[in-house]
Amino acid sequence: MVEITRIVAADAVRKVERTHDAGTLVDVGGGHGELLAAFLRRWPAAHGVALDLAHAQSGALAHFAALGLSERAGFIVGDFFADVPAADVLLMKAILHDWDDAHCAPILRNCRRALPAGGRLLVIDRVLPARLRDEPHHRSLARSDLTMLVGVGGRERTEAQFRKLFKGSGF
């Protein structure tokens, strides 16, 4: 996941405009903090933490130290099903596709509670088209959808399915 995140992180940061109120960031399920580090390098006044299970802590802290970000980046051992720390911006990459809608709902509700008025949730995930066609990119999406279903019980979603999921969680 670190390598995959590294590939998309720079592009994700370029596509998101920094707002004046984006002082704190939380990378929800942030692993070794690759996505958080990309945002902090682009937004030098911001501070943030990666939220994940204990197994990722040493890797994240070592990564932040190697990039000279230890003063602005930290790690919180936690479970996004239980709680998400407050922040101006929440980052979430490849989290929702791991779970069915029933499991996504508490994650998103915790995210909603963690955001102040004007806060932003930035979700990076695959989006299925409303109708799949027989072409390489769509076949790749279909394979990923089946892998998520069989492997962890999750799924890829269409834009309409994401909208319904977000709306049902208070967004």
Short mmCIF file of C-alpha atoms in Angstrom, two decimals:
data_model
loop_
_atom_site.label_atom_id
_atom_site.label_comp_id
_atom_site.label_asym_id
_atom_site.label_seq_id
_atom_site.Cartn_x
_atom_site.Cartn_y
_atom_site.Cartn_z
CA MET A 1 0.00 0.00 0.00
CA VAL A 2 2.91 2.37 0.68
CA GLU A 3 4.17 2.04 -2.89
CA ILE A 4 0.70 2.43 -4.39
CA THR A 5 0.08 5.50 -2.25
CA ARG A 6 3.42 6.99 -3.29
CA ILE A 7 2.33 6.71 -6.93
CA VAL A 8 -0.92 8.64 -6.44
CA ALA A 9 -0.01 10.98 -3.56
CA ALA A 10 1.73 13.69 -5.57
CA ASP A 11 -1.12 13.80 -8.07
CA ALA A 12 -3.70 13.94 -5.29
CA VAL A 13 -1.93 16.85 -3.59
CA ARG A 14 -1.71 18.79 -6.86
CA LYS A 15 -5.47 18.40 -7.40
CA VAL A 16 -6.44 19.73 -3.98
CA GLU A 17 -6.21 23.44 -3.33
CA ARG A 18 -4.98 24.33 0.11
CA THR A 19 -7.49 26.35 2.03
CA HIS A 20 -6.63 28.88 4.72
CA ASP A 21 -8.20 26.68 7.42
CA ALA A 22 -6.30 23.50 6.60
CA GLY A 23 -3.98 23.74 9.59
CA THR A 24 -4.47 20.18 10.84
CA LEU A 25 -4.77 16.97 8.90
CA VAL A 26 -5.55 13.40 9.90
CA ASP A 27 -4.76 10.56 7.52
CA VAL A 28 -7.49 8.05 8.48
CA GLY A 29 -6.07 4.54 8.17
CA GLY A 30 -2.85 6.27 7.17
CA GLY A 31 -0.42 3.37 7.49
CA HIS A 32 3.14 4.64 7.18
CA GLY A 33 1.96 8.18 6.45
CA GLU A 34 2.88 8.41 2.79
CA LEU A 35 -0.21 10.44 1.85
CA LEU A 36 0.02 12.67 4.93
CA ALA A 37 3.70 13.36 4.21
CA ALA A 38 2.88 14.40 0.63
CA PHE A 39 0.33 16.93 1.89
CA LEU A 40 2.62 18.26 4.61
CA ARG A 41 5.47 18.77 2.13
CA ARG A 42 3.11 20.76 -0.11
CA TRP A 43 1.49 22.68 2.79
CA PRO A 44 4.44 23.78 4.98
CA ALA A 45 2.32 25.46 7.68
CA ALA A 46 0.13 22.39 8.28
CA HIS A 47 0.51 19.71 10.96
CA GLY A 48 -0.96 16.24 10.96
CA VAL A 49 -1.15 12.71 12.24
CA ALA A 50 -1.64 9.32 10.71
CA LEU A 51 -4.34 7.31 12.49
CA ASP A 52 -3.90 3.56 12.24
CA LEU A 53 -3.37 0.37 14.18
CA ALA A 54 -0.23 -0.06 16.29
CA HIS A 55 1.61 -2.18 13.71
CA ALA A 56 2.07 0.87 11.44
CA GLN A 57 3.41 3.27 14.06
CA SER A 58 7.16 2.62 13.83
CA GLY A 59 7.10 2.71 10.03
CA ALA A 60 5.21 6.01 9.99
CA LEU A 61 7.43 7.70 12.55
CA ALA A 62 10.57 6.53 10.72
CA HIS A 63 9.14 7.80 7.43
CA PHE A 64 8.34 11.23 8.93
CA ALA A 65 11.84 11.44 10.44
CA ALA A 66 13.50 10.53 7.14
CA LEU A 67 11.60 13.34 5.42
CA GLY A 68 12.35 15.89 8.15
CA LEU A 69 8.68 16.08 9.13
CA SER A 70 8.86 14.86 12.73
CA GLU A 71 8.06 18.33 14.10
CA ARG A 72 4.82 18.50 12.07
CA ALA A 73 3.77 14.85 11.72
CA GLY A 74 2.83 12.27 14.30
CA PHE A 75 0.99 9.03 14.76
CA ILE A 76 -2.07 8.08 16.78
CA VAL A 77 -2.74 4.44 17.51
CA GLY A 78 -6.44 4.07 16.98
CA ASP A 79 -9.36 2.43 15.25
CA PHE A 80 -11.45 4.46 12.80
CA PHE A 81 -14.48 2.34 13.70
CA ALA A 82 -14.27 3.74 17.25
CA ASP A 83 -13.09 7.33 16.81
CA VAL A 84 -11.38 9.78 14.48
CA PRO A 85 -9.45 12.75 15.90
CA ALA A 86 -10.62 16.26 15.05
CA ALA A 87 -8.92 18.01 12.12
CA ASP A 88 -9.53 20.62 9.46
CA VAL A 89 -8.92 18.03 6.73
CA LEU A 90 -9.36 14.27 6.89
CA LEU A 91 -7.56 12.18 4.29
CA MET A 92 -8.75 8.70 3.40
CA LYS A 93 -7.19 6.59 0.66
CA ALA A 94 -8.35 3.08 -0.25
CA ILE A 95 -10.27 2.63 2.99
CA LEU A 96 -13.93 2.59 2.01
CA HIS A 97 -13.50 -0.02 -0.72
CA ASP A 98 -12.34 -2.48 1.96
CA TRP A 99 -15.78 -2.48 3.58
CA ASP A 100 -19.44 -3.04 2.82
CA ASP A 101 -21.85 -0.15 3.39
CA ALA A 102 -22.73 -1.26 6.92
CA HIS A 103 -19.06 -1.04 7.95
CA CYS A 104 -18.41 2.20 6.05
CA ALA A 105 -21.23 4.01 7.87
CA PRO A 106 -19.53 4.20 11.31
CA ILE A 107 -16.21 5.19 9.73
CA LEU A 108 -17.88 8.06 7.89
CA ARG A 109 -19.98 9.09 10.91
CA ASN A 110 -16.79 9.29 12.99
CA CYS A 111 -15.20 11.38 10.25
CA ARG A 112 -18.21 13.71 10.13
CA ARG A 113 -18.05 14.25 13.90
CA ALA A 114 -14.31 14.98 13.68
CA LEU A 115 -14.69 17.81 11.16
CA PRO A 116 -15.48 21.41 12.14
CA ALA A 117 -17.82 23.54 10.05
CA GLY A 118 -15.99 24.06 6.76
CA GLY A 119 -13.76 21.02 7.30
CA ARG A 120 -13.10 18.68 4.40
CA LEU A 121 -12.99 14.94 3.91
CA LEU A 122 -10.77 14.00 0.98
CA VAL A 123 -11.46 10.46 -0.24
CA ILE A 124 -9.19 8.81 -2.77
CA ASP A 125 -10.77 5.64 -4.07
CA ARG A 126 -11.69 3.96 -7.33
CA VAL A 127 -15.02 4.95 -8.84
CA LEU A 128 -16.91 2.45 -10.94
CA PRO A 129 -18.75 3.74 -13.99
CA ALA A 130 -22.53 3.39 -13.94
CA ARG A 131 -22.15 0.74 -16.65
CA LEU A 132 -19.00 -1.30 -17.28
CA ARG A 133 -17.75 -1.68 -20.84
CA ASP A 134 -15.41 -4.27 -22.29
CA GLU A 135 -12.25 -2.17 -22.20
CA PRO A 136 -9.00 -2.51 -20.22
CA HIS A 137 -9.70 0.11 -17.54
CA HIS A 138 -13.22 -1.18 -16.88
CA ARG A 139 -11.97 -4.79 -16.74
CA SER A 140 -9.41 -3.67 -14.16
CA LEU A 141 -12.14 -2.03 -12.09
CA ALA A 142 -14.29 -5.17 -12.31
CA ARG A 143 -11.35 -7.34 -11.17
CA SER A 144 -10.72 -5.00 -8.26
CA ASP A 145 -14.40 -5.09 -7.31
CA LEU A 146 -14.39 -8.89 -7.29
CA THR A 147 -11.11 -8.99 -5.35
CA MET A 148 -12.52 -6.68 -2.68
CA LEU A 149 -15.71 -8.73 -2.43
CA VAL A 150 -13.98 -12.10 -2.17
CA GLY A 151 -10.93 -10.97 -0.18
CA VAL A 152 -12.34 -8.69 2.50
CA GLY A 153 -16.05 -8.31 1.79
CA GLY A 154 -15.70 -4.80 0.42
CA ARG A 155 -16.56 -3.35 -2.95
CA GLU A 156 -15.81 -0.67 -5.47
CA ARG A 157 -18.64 1.87 -5.85
CA THR A 158 -20.17 4.12 -8.46
CA GLU A 159 -20.38 7.87 -7.87
CA ALA A 160 -24.08 7.48 -7.04
CA GLN A 161 -23.28 4.75 -4.48
CA PHE A 162 -20.62 6.97 -2.88
CA ARG A 163 -23.08 9.89 -2.73
CA LYS A 164 -25.68 7.71 -1.01
CA LEU A 165 -23.08 6.41 1.46
CA PHE A 166 -21.86 9.93 2.29
CA LYS A 167 -25.36 11.38 2.60
CA GLY A 168 -26.41 8.57 4.94
CA SER A 169 -23.44 9.40 7.17
CA GLY A 170 -24.14 13.10 7.52
CA PHE A 171 -22.14 14.54 4.64
#
